[in-house]
Amino acid sequence: MLAPTMRVLLVKPKASLAIVRGLERFQRLEPLELGYLAAALPPHHQVRVLDLRLTRRPRRAFLAALATFRPDLVGFTGYTHERAAVKALAREVRRSLPRTLVVVGGHHATVAPADYNVPEIDVVVRGEGCGPFRSVVAAWEGGELPLGIPNALLTGEHWDAAAAAAWPRFPDPATIPTPRRDLWDPRRYTCVWVSENPAPWQELFPPVAMVRTSYGCRMQCSFCVVPFLCGGEHRPRPVEAVADEIAALPQRHVYFADDENFIDETFAAALADALAARGVRKRYFAWTRATTVLRSPELLRRWAEIGLDGAFLGFEFSSDEELRAVRKGGSVATNERAHDQLRRVGVACHAAFMVRAEYTVEQFERLRRYLAAMPPAQCSFTVCTPSPGTPDWHAMEPHIWVDDPYRLYDCMHPLTPTAVPLREFGRRFAALLATAAGKNPLRAERRPVRPWELGRVLLAEARFEAAFRRLHRDYPRELWG
């Protein structure tokens, strides 16, 4: 007897914050998490992915999908700043299709599950969702409530507060399926691409695939949730599975979604060899640490040979005192040596910095001067904000100055009182962006670019900086200063 087919709709919400939407002008990556969930389900189910980031009218698009597809189960993913949108969409499911099961997962569900214990949501999946989601769907397919499933919490009368308080642990990476990418148009997902020696007329916004080769990190940064989820371990997927996945991609550019790509030298070297043996010729962007770069220069050189164009390097701060405060395990000098080492092997550096809510005008200016003196790099900035659920978050909670910190939790809005007025904070942040824009290797090397892509970059920069200058409007008026 054939198993009954279920209609499953997987949804990624559209962000409401202008700063997040401004960032998407530079980088809109595949809904990889939904591809994993789809791949975890038996093939007899009908699965659709609805990425509301791609539409101007997300509510209208969502209601149309409910009316035409009439799903038996709707699954949402979402970051913390998207949780209000997820709840609003879940209410629409309740009104339109009251018998449809509503399941929520993603980052916010993992770090703050109790926030989703509301009537419009049935199940909260935490951590790596493939296994729990597959079990939830199987239970619902059999006409049963999904009770007793690890890392899947039923809301309402079945809510397990003790389970919600414990951190979920990630499973063996070998059990993770290859994500389904046939459920979206790969041309819709692009990323502004960085390289140390950009070719004349190089494509700036190529279609980009996301690939996860591992998860976890061995570091214990006090603001980060990863050590709690992975127990301080770095856990790679099987080399052959990753190499096969990359080799099959239609996109030429690959953006790795790891916490750290090269911390396990044996795995990283084996993956490079496996890709080379398959004759894979793609361009890569990876995540690493300064200490890893300095410890393994030949590994980075090997990856540069097979296509590594850029690497994310967490500079975080421009002073050793601030680095010690977050237990980063490095120094400004270490970051600078790693930056130089990357450039020497032909890999562009994406230097990621953080600012603090308590930054004074002098501290903003010190960071701006540091940026101006840096060698070429692509730079990004966040506000140092610990992840919900971490000890740093709990220490910060008494000082939070907004009624709903989750609404503004995008790591670009300060959640505690700023040392300078909010208007000034936003202007100073925008000034950092303007200074950093001139450090991009494309500008520094004065390479010619396609005129229409140049226009796209300039517009994206202008909109992003403007969003920060208007950052204060996301807060109650009495906080504007």
Short mmCIF file of N, CA and C in Angstrom, two decimals, residues 234-395:
data_model
loop_
_atom_site.label_atom_id
_atom_site.label_comp_id
_atom_site.label_asym_id
_atom_site.label_seq_id
_atom_site.Cartn_x
_atom_site.Cartn_y
_atom_site.Cartn_z
N HIS A 234 34.52 20.72 16.61
CA HIS A 234 34.35 20.98 15.18
C HIS A 234 34.11 19.63 14.52
N ARG A 235 32.96 19.50 13.81
CA ARG A 235 32.55 18.20 13.30
C ARG A 235 32.33 18.28 11.79
N PRO A 236 33.24 17.73 11.02
CA PRO A 236 33.11 17.78 9.55
C PRO A 236 32.20 16.68 9.00
N ARG A 237 31.63 16.95 7.83
CA ARG A 237 30.89 15.95 7.08
C ARG A 237 31.88 15.01 6.37
N PRO A 238 31.42 13.87 5.89
CA PRO A 238 32.32 12.99 5.12
C PRO A 238 32.87 13.73 3.88
N VAL A 239 34.16 13.62 3.66
CA VAL A 239 34.82 14.34 2.57
C VAL A 239 34.18 14.03 1.23
N GLU A 240 33.95 12.75 0.94
CA GLU A 240 33.43 12.37 -0.37
C GLU A 240 32.03 12.94 -0.61
N ALA A 241 31.21 12.99 0.44
CA ALA A 241 29.86 13.54 0.30
C ALA A 241 29.91 15.02 -0.04
N VAL A 242 30.80 15.76 0.62
CA VAL A 242 30.92 17.19 0.36
C VAL A 242 31.45 17.43 -1.06
N ALA A 243 32.48 16.70 -1.43
CA ALA A 243 33.06 16.87 -2.77
C ALA A 243 32.05 16.54 -3.86
N ASP A 244 31.27 15.50 -3.66
CA ASP A 244 30.25 15.15 -4.65
C ASP A 244 29.19 16.24 -4.75
N GLU A 245 28.79 16.80 -3.61
CA GLU A 245 27.79 17.87 -3.62
C GLU A 245 28.30 19.09 -4.38
N ILE A 246 29.53 19.49 -4.12
CA ILE A 246 30.09 20.66 -4.80
C ILE A 246 30.25 20.40 -6.29
N ALA A 247 30.71 19.22 -6.64
CA ALA A 247 30.93 18.89 -8.04
C ALA A 247 29.62 18.94 -8.84
N ALA A 248 28.50 18.66 -8.19
CA ALA A 248 27.21 18.61 -8.88
C ALA A 248 26.54 19.98 -9.00
N LEU A 249 27.09 20.99 -8.38
CA LEU A 249 26.44 22.31 -8.38
C LEU A 249 26.51 22.95 -9.76
N PRO A 250 25.41 23.58 -10.19
CA PRO A 250 25.48 24.32 -11.46
C PRO A 250 26.20 25.66 -11.31
N GLN A 251 26.18 26.23 -10.11
CA GLN A 251 26.83 27.52 -9.90
C GLN A 251 28.35 27.35 -9.86
N ARG A 252 29.04 28.39 -10.33
CA ARG A 252 30.50 28.36 -10.34
C ARG A 252 31.06 28.89 -9.02
N HIS A 253 30.28 29.67 -8.28
CA HIS A 253 30.74 30.28 -7.04
C HIS A 253 30.07 29.61 -5.84
N VAL A 254 30.90 29.31 -4.83
CA VAL A 254 30.43 28.58 -3.65
C VAL A 254 30.75 29.38 -2.40
N TYR A 255 29.72 29.63 -1.60
CA TYR A 255 29.86 30.34 -0.33
C TYR A 255 29.68 29.32 0.79
N PHE A 256 30.75 29.05 1.52
CA PHE A 256 30.67 28.06 2.59
C PHE A 256 29.91 28.63 3.78
N ALA A 257 29.10 27.76 4.40
CA ALA A 257 28.26 28.18 5.52
C ALA A 257 28.76 27.62 6.84
N ASP A 258 30.04 27.30 6.92
CA ASP A 258 30.60 26.71 8.14
C ASP A 258 30.85 27.76 9.21
N ASP A 259 31.04 27.28 10.45
CA ASP A 259 31.51 28.17 11.50
C ASP A 259 33.01 28.45 11.33
N GLU A 260 33.75 27.47 10.84
CA GLU A 260 35.18 27.61 10.56
C GLU A 260 35.58 26.50 9.60
N ASN A 261 36.14 26.86 8.45
CA ASN A 261 36.42 25.88 7.41
C ASN A 261 37.73 25.12 7.56
N PHE A 262 38.75 25.75 8.14
CA PHE A 262 40.09 25.18 8.06
C PHE A 262 40.68 24.79 9.41
N ILE A 263 39.86 24.79 10.46
CA ILE A 263 40.38 24.49 11.78
C ILE A 263 40.80 23.01 11.87
N ASP A 264 40.13 22.15 11.10
CA ASP A 264 40.53 20.74 11.00
C ASP A 264 41.36 20.61 9.73
N GLU A 265 42.68 20.69 9.89
CA GLU A 265 43.57 20.72 8.73
C GLU A 265 43.49 19.44 7.91
N THR A 266 43.37 18.31 8.58
CA THR A 266 43.32 17.04 7.86
C THR A 266 42.09 16.98 6.96
N PHE A 267 40.94 17.37 7.49
CA PHE A 267 39.72 17.37 6.70
C PHE A 267 39.81 18.37 5.55
N ALA A 268 40.25 19.59 5.85
CA ALA A 268 40.31 20.62 4.81
C ALA A 268 41.25 20.23 3.68
N ALA A 269 42.38 19.63 4.02
CA ALA A 269 43.33 19.19 2.99
C ALA A 269 42.74 18.05 2.16
N ALA A 270 42.06 17.12 2.82
CA ALA A 270 41.45 16.00 2.11
C ALA A 270 40.35 16.49 1.17
N LEU A 271 39.58 17.49 1.59
CA LEU A 271 38.53 18.02 0.73
C LEU A 271 39.13 18.72 -0.48
N ALA A 272 40.20 19.48 -0.28
CA ALA A 272 40.87 20.12 -1.41
C ALA A 272 41.36 19.08 -2.41
N ASP A 273 41.94 17.99 -1.90
CA ASP A 273 42.43 16.94 -2.79
C ASP A 273 41.28 16.25 -3.53
N ALA A 274 40.16 16.04 -2.82
CA ALA A 274 39.02 15.37 -3.45
C ALA A 274 38.42 16.24 -4.56
N LEU A 275 38.36 17.54 -4.34
CA LEU A 275 37.85 18.43 -5.37
C LEU A 275 38.78 18.48 -6.57
N ALA A 276 40.08 18.53 -6.30
CA ALA A 276 41.06 18.55 -7.39
C ALA A 276 41.00 17.25 -8.18
N ALA A 277 40.86 16.13 -7.48
CA ALA A 277 40.81 14.83 -8.17
C ALA A 277 39.60 14.71 -9.08
N ARG A 278 38.51 15.39 -8.72
CA ARG A 278 37.30 15.37 -9.55
C ARG A 278 37.36 16.40 -10.67
N GLY A 279 38.40 17.21 -10.68
CA GLY A 279 38.51 18.25 -11.70
C GLY A 279 37.53 19.39 -11.50
N VAL A 280 37.11 19.61 -10.26
CA VAL A 280 36.15 20.68 -9.97
C VAL A 280 36.85 22.03 -10.07
N ARG A 281 36.30 22.92 -10.87
CA ARG A 281 36.88 24.25 -11.05
C ARG A 281 35.82 25.29 -10.66
N LYS A 282 35.85 25.66 -9.40
CA LYS A 282 34.91 26.65 -8.89
C LYS A 282 35.66 27.67 -8.06
N ARG A 283 34.95 28.74 -7.68
CA ARG A 283 35.51 29.78 -6.84
C ARG A 283 34.85 29.70 -5.47
N TYR A 284 35.61 29.93 -4.40
CA TYR A 284 35.11 29.68 -3.05
C TYR A 284 35.30 30.91 -2.15
N PHE A 285 34.35 31.03 -1.22
CA PHE A 285 34.49 31.97 -0.10
C PHE A 285 34.33 31.16 1.18
N ALA A 286 35.29 31.29 2.11
CA ALA A 286 35.33 30.45 3.30
C ALA A 286 35.41 31.30 4.57
N TRP A 287 35.27 30.62 5.70
CA TRP A 287 35.33 31.25 7.03
C TRP A 287 36.52 30.67 7.78
N THR A 288 37.31 31.55 8.39
CA THR A 288 38.47 31.06 9.13
C THR A 288 38.81 32.02 10.27
N ARG A 289 39.88 31.70 10.96
CA ARG A 289 40.37 32.52 12.08
C ARG A 289 41.82 32.90 11.82
N ALA A 290 42.24 33.99 12.43
CA ALA A 290 43.61 34.45 12.25
C ALA A 290 44.61 33.38 12.69
N THR A 291 44.35 32.74 13.83
CA THR A 291 45.28 31.72 14.34
C THR A 291 45.37 30.54 13.37
N THR A 292 44.27 30.18 12.74
CA THR A 292 44.29 29.09 11.76
C THR A 292 45.12 29.47 10.54
N VAL A 293 44.94 30.68 10.05
CA VAL A 293 45.68 31.15 8.87
C VAL A 293 47.18 31.11 9.14
N LEU A 294 47.58 31.56 10.31
CA LEU A 294 49.00 31.62 10.63
C LEU A 294 49.59 30.23 10.91
N ARG A 295 48.75 29.35 11.43
CA ARG A 295 49.23 28.00 11.72
C ARG A 295 49.32 27.15 10.46
N SER A 296 48.48 27.44 9.46
CA SER A 296 48.37 26.55 8.30
C SER A 296 48.51 27.31 6.98
N PRO A 297 49.60 28.03 6.76
CA PRO A 297 49.72 28.80 5.52
C PRO A 297 49.71 27.94 4.26
N GLU A 298 50.30 26.75 4.34
CA GLU A 298 50.32 25.89 3.15
C GLU A 298 48.95 25.36 2.81
N LEU A 299 48.11 25.15 3.83
CA LEU A 299 46.73 24.72 3.58
C LEU A 299 45.97 25.82 2.84
N LEU A 300 46.14 27.05 3.27
CA LEU A 300 45.48 28.16 2.58
C LEU A 300 46.02 28.33 1.16
N ARG A 301 47.31 28.10 1.00
CA ARG A 301 47.90 28.18 -0.34
C ARG A 301 47.29 27.10 -1.24
N ARG A 302 47.12 25.90 -0.71
CA ARG A 302 46.52 24.82 -1.47
C ARG A 302 45.10 25.17 -1.89
N TRP A 303 44.33 25.74 -0.98
CA TRP A 303 42.96 26.13 -1.31
C TRP A 303 42.93 27.26 -2.33
N ALA A 304 43.89 28.18 -2.23
CA ALA A 304 43.97 29.24 -3.23
C ALA A 304 44.21 28.65 -4.62
N GLU A 305 45.00 27.59 -4.69
CA GLU A 305 45.29 26.95 -5.97
C GLU A 305 44.04 26.34 -6.60
N ILE A 306 43.10 25.86 -5.78
CA ILE A 306 41.91 25.22 -6.34
C ILE A 306 40.72 26.16 -6.40
N GLY A 307 40.93 27.47 -6.06
CA GLY A 307 39.85 28.42 -6.30
C GLY A 307 39.39 29.27 -5.14
N LEU A 308 40.05 29.22 -3.99
CA LEU A 308 39.63 30.07 -2.87
C LEU A 308 39.91 31.53 -3.19
N ASP A 309 38.87 32.33 -3.29
CA ASP A 309 39.00 33.76 -3.60
C ASP A 309 39.03 34.64 -2.36
N GLY A 310 38.21 34.31 -1.36
CA GLY A 310 38.10 35.17 -0.19
C GLY A 310 37.87 34.38 1.07
N ALA A 311 38.25 34.97 2.20
CA ALA A 311 38.08 34.31 3.49
C ALA A 311 37.63 35.33 4.52
N PHE A 312 36.60 34.96 5.26
CA PHE A 312 36.10 35.77 6.36
C PHE A 312 37.05 35.64 7.54
N LEU A 313 37.49 36.78 8.06
CA LEU A 313 38.41 36.81 9.20
C LEU A 313 37.81 37.72 10.26
N GLY A 314 37.53 37.17 11.44
CA GLY A 314 36.92 37.96 12.50
C GLY A 314 37.95 38.83 13.21
N PHE A 315 38.18 40.04 12.69
CA PHE A 315 39.04 40.99 13.40
C PHE A 315 38.38 41.39 14.71
N GLU A 316 37.07 41.57 14.69
CA GLU A 316 36.22 41.98 15.81
C GLU A 316 36.52 43.39 16.30
N PHE A 317 37.72 43.62 16.86
CA PHE A 317 38.02 44.93 17.42
C PHE A 317 39.42 45.39 17.00
N SER A 318 39.66 46.65 17.18
CA SER A 318 40.97 47.21 16.82
C SER A 318 41.84 47.45 18.05
N SER A 319 41.48 46.86 19.19
CA SER A 319 42.32 46.97 20.38
C SER A 319 42.38 45.61 21.08
N ASP A 320 43.53 45.30 21.65
CA ASP A 320 43.70 44.03 22.37
C ASP A 320 42.81 43.97 23.60
N GLU A 321 42.58 45.09 24.23
CA GLU A 321 41.74 45.11 25.43
C GLU A 321 40.34 44.60 25.13
N GLU A 322 39.77 45.05 24.00
CA GLU A 322 38.42 44.60 23.64
C GLU A 322 38.42 43.13 23.24
N LEU A 323 39.47 42.67 22.57
CA LEU A 323 39.55 41.27 22.19
C LEU A 323 39.62 40.37 23.43
N ARG A 324 40.36 40.79 24.43
CA ARG A 324 40.44 40.00 25.67
C ARG A 324 39.09 39.94 26.36
N ALA A 325 38.32 41.01 26.27
CA ALA A 325 37.03 41.07 26.97
C ALA A 325 36.05 40.02 26.48
N VAL A 326 36.15 39.63 25.20
CA VAL A 326 35.23 38.62 24.65
C VAL A 326 35.92 37.26 24.49
N ARG A 327 37.10 37.11 25.08
CA ARG A 327 37.84 35.84 25.04
C ARG A 327 38.06 35.35 23.62
N LYS A 328 38.45 36.29 22.76
CA LYS A 328 38.63 35.97 21.35
C LYS A 328 39.83 35.05 21.13
N GLY A 329 40.83 35.11 21.99
CA GLY A 329 41.97 34.24 21.84
C GLY A 329 42.96 34.69 20.80
N GLY A 330 43.03 35.99 20.54
CA GLY A 330 43.98 36.51 19.57
C GLY A 330 44.34 37.94 19.93
N SER A 331 44.98 38.62 19.00
CA SER A 331 45.39 40.00 19.21
C SER A 331 45.27 40.76 17.90
N VAL A 332 45.38 42.08 17.99
CA VAL A 332 45.34 42.90 16.78
C VAL A 332 46.51 42.53 15.87
N ALA A 333 47.68 42.32 16.46
CA ALA A 333 48.85 41.96 15.66
C ALA A 333 48.65 40.62 14.95
N THR A 334 48.02 39.68 15.64
CA THR A 334 47.73 38.38 15.04
C THR A 334 46.81 38.54 13.83
N ASN A 335 45.77 39.36 13.99
CA ASN A 335 44.84 39.60 12.88
C ASN A 335 45.57 40.22 11.68
N GLU A 336 46.44 41.17 11.96
CA GLU A 336 47.14 41.85 10.88
C GLU A 336 48.10 40.91 10.15
N ARG A 337 48.76 40.05 10.90
CA ARG A 337 49.66 39.07 10.25
C ARG A 337 48.86 38.09 9.40
N ALA A 338 47.69 37.68 9.90
CA ALA A 338 46.85 36.77 9.12
C ALA A 338 46.34 37.44 7.85
N HIS A 339 45.97 38.70 7.96
CA HIS A 339 45.53 39.46 6.78
C HIS A 339 46.65 39.48 5.74
N ASP A 340 47.85 39.75 6.18
CA ASP A 340 48.99 39.78 5.26
C ASP A 340 49.25 38.41 4.66
N GLN A 341 49.12 37.36 5.48
CA GLN A 341 49.35 36.00 4.98
C GLN A 341 48.33 35.63 3.92
N LEU A 342 47.06 35.97 4.12
CA LEU A 342 46.05 35.69 3.12
C LEU A 342 46.39 36.38 1.80
N ARG A 343 46.77 37.63 1.88
CA ARG A 343 47.08 38.37 0.65
C ARG A 343 48.28 37.76 -0.06
N ARG A 344 49.25 37.26 0.68
CA ARG A 344 50.45 36.69 0.06
C ARG A 344 50.16 35.41 -0.71
N VAL A 345 49.11 34.68 -0.30
CA VAL A 345 48.76 33.47 -1.04
C VAL A 345 47.66 33.75 -2.06
N GLY A 346 47.27 35.03 -2.20
CA GLY A 346 46.30 35.39 -3.22
C GLY A 346 44.85 35.28 -2.82
N VAL A 347 44.57 35.34 -1.50
CA VAL A 347 43.20 35.24 -1.01
C VAL A 347 42.80 36.58 -0.41
N ALA A 348 41.67 37.10 -0.83
CA ALA A 348 41.18 38.38 -0.29
C ALA A 348 40.66 38.17 1.12
N CYS A 349 40.82 39.18 1.93
CA CYS A 349 40.36 39.13 3.32
C CYS A 349 39.04 39.87 3.45
N HIS A 350 38.05 39.20 4.03
CA HIS A 350 36.82 39.87 4.48
C HIS A 350 37.01 40.11 5.97
N ALA A 351 37.31 41.34 6.34
CA ALA A 351 37.60 41.68 7.72
C ALA A 351 36.31 42.11 8.42
N ALA A 352 35.90 41.35 9.43
CA ALA A 352 34.66 41.61 10.14
C ALA A 352 34.96 42.30 11.47
N PHE A 353 34.35 43.44 11.68
CA PHE A 353 34.56 44.22 12.90
C PHE A 353 33.26 44.34 13.68
N MET A 354 33.40 44.60 14.98
CA MET A 354 32.26 44.87 15.83
C MET A 354 32.46 46.22 16.52
N VAL A 355 31.35 46.90 16.76
CA VAL A 355 31.37 48.09 17.60
C VAL A 355 30.51 47.79 18.82
N ARG A 356 30.71 48.57 19.86
CA ARG A 356 29.93 48.39 21.09
C ARG A 356 28.96 49.55 21.27
N ALA A 357 27.87 49.27 21.95
CA ALA A 357 26.90 50.33 22.22
C ALA A 357 27.54 51.48 22.98
N GLU A 358 28.52 51.18 23.81
CA GLU A 358 29.14 52.21 24.65
C GLU A 358 30.27 52.95 23.94
N TYR A 359 30.41 52.77 22.64
CA TYR A 359 31.46 53.49 21.92
C TYR A 359 31.22 54.99 21.99
N THR A 360 32.32 55.70 22.28
CA THR A 360 32.31 57.15 22.25
C THR A 360 32.68 57.63 20.85
N VAL A 361 32.57 58.93 20.62
CA VAL A 361 33.00 59.49 19.34
C VAL A 361 34.46 59.16 19.09
N GLU A 362 35.28 59.23 20.14
CA GLU A 362 36.71 58.95 19.99
C GLU A 362 36.95 57.49 19.57
N GLN A 363 36.18 56.57 20.13
CA GLN A 363 36.36 55.15 19.78
C GLN A 363 35.90 54.86 18.35
N PHE A 364 34.80 55.48 17.94
CA PHE A 364 34.39 55.36 16.54
C PHE A 364 35.48 55.89 15.61
N GLU A 365 36.03 57.02 15.97
CA GLU A 365 37.04 57.64 15.13
C GLU A 365 38.33 56.80 15.11
N ARG A 366 38.66 56.20 16.24
CA ARG A 366 39.84 55.33 16.27
C ARG A 366 39.68 54.17 15.32
N LEU A 367 38.49 53.55 15.31
CA LEU A 367 38.24 52.44 14.39
C LEU A 367 38.25 52.92 12.94
N ARG A 368 37.68 54.11 12.70
CA ARG A 368 37.68 54.63 11.33
C ARG A 368 39.10 54.86 10.83
N ARG A 369 39.96 55.39 11.69
CA ARG A 369 41.36 55.60 11.30
C ARG A 369 42.06 54.27 11.04
N TYR A 370 41.75 53.28 11.85
CA TYR A 370 42.34 51.95 11.67
C TYR A 370 41.95 51.39 10.30
N LEU A 371 40.68 51.55 9.94
CA LEU A 371 40.21 51.08 8.63
C LEU A 371 40.93 51.79 7.50
N ALA A 372 41.08 53.09 7.63
CA ALA A 372 41.71 53.88 6.58
C ALA A 372 43.15 53.46 6.34
N ALA A 373 43.81 52.95 7.38
CA ALA A 373 45.21 52.56 7.26
C ALA A 373 45.40 51.10 6.87
N MET A 374 44.31 50.32 6.80
CA MET A 374 44.40 48.89 6.48
C MET A 374 44.81 48.65 5.04
N PRO A 375 45.45 47.51 4.78
CA PRO A 375 45.60 47.07 3.38
C PRO A 375 44.23 46.75 2.80
N PRO A 376 44.14 46.56 1.49
CA PRO A 376 42.84 46.27 0.88
C PRO A 376 42.12 45.08 1.53
N ALA A 377 40.84 45.25 1.76
CA ALA A 377 40.02 44.19 2.35
C ALA A 377 38.55 44.55 2.13
N GLN A 378 37.73 43.54 2.06
CA GLN A 378 36.28 43.76 2.13
C GLN A 378 35.92 43.77 3.61
N CYS A 379 35.20 44.77 4.08
CA CYS A 379 34.91 44.91 5.51
C CYS A 379 33.42 44.85 5.78
N SER A 380 33.08 44.34 6.95
CA SER A 380 31.71 44.36 7.42
C SER A 380 31.71 44.71 8.90
N PHE A 381 30.54 45.13 9.39
CA PHE A 381 30.44 45.61 10.77
C PHE A 381 29.16 45.12 11.41
N THR A 382 29.25 44.79 12.68
CA THR A 382 28.08 44.47 13.48
C THR A 382 28.22 45.17 14.83
N VAL A 383 27.12 45.22 15.56
CA VAL A 383 27.15 45.69 16.94
C VAL A 383 27.36 44.46 17.81
N CYS A 384 28.33 44.52 18.70
CA CYS A 384 28.64 43.38 19.56
C CYS A 384 27.42 43.06 20.42
N THR A 385 26.74 41.98 20.07
CA THR A 385 25.50 41.60 20.74
C THR A 385 25.53 40.10 20.99
N PRO A 386 25.53 39.66 22.22
CA PRO A 386 25.57 38.22 22.48
C PRO A 386 24.30 37.53 22.02
N SER A 387 24.42 36.26 21.71
CA SER A 387 23.26 35.50 21.29
C SER A 387 22.34 35.24 22.47
N PRO A 388 21.02 35.32 22.27
CA PRO A 388 20.09 34.93 23.34
C PRO A 388 20.43 33.54 23.87
N GLY A 389 20.34 33.41 25.19
CA GLY A 389 20.61 32.13 25.82
C GLY A 389 22.02 31.96 26.34
N THR A 390 22.97 32.78 25.88
CA THR A 390 24.35 32.68 26.35
C THR A 390 24.51 33.43 27.67
N PRO A 391 25.55 33.12 28.45
CA PRO A 391 25.79 33.88 29.68
C PRO A 391 25.92 35.38 29.44
N ASP A 392 26.55 35.78 28.34
CA ASP A 392 26.68 37.21 28.04
C ASP A 392 25.31 37.85 27.82
N TRP A 393 24.38 37.11 27.20
CA TRP A 393 23.04 37.64 27.00
C TRP A 393 22.34 37.87 28.35
N HIS A 394 22.44 36.89 29.22
CA HIS A 394 21.79 37.02 30.53
C HIS A 394 22.41 38.17 31.33
N ALA A 395 23.72 38.37 31.18
CA ALA A 395 24.36 39.49 31.87
C ALA A 395 23.90 40.82 31.29
#
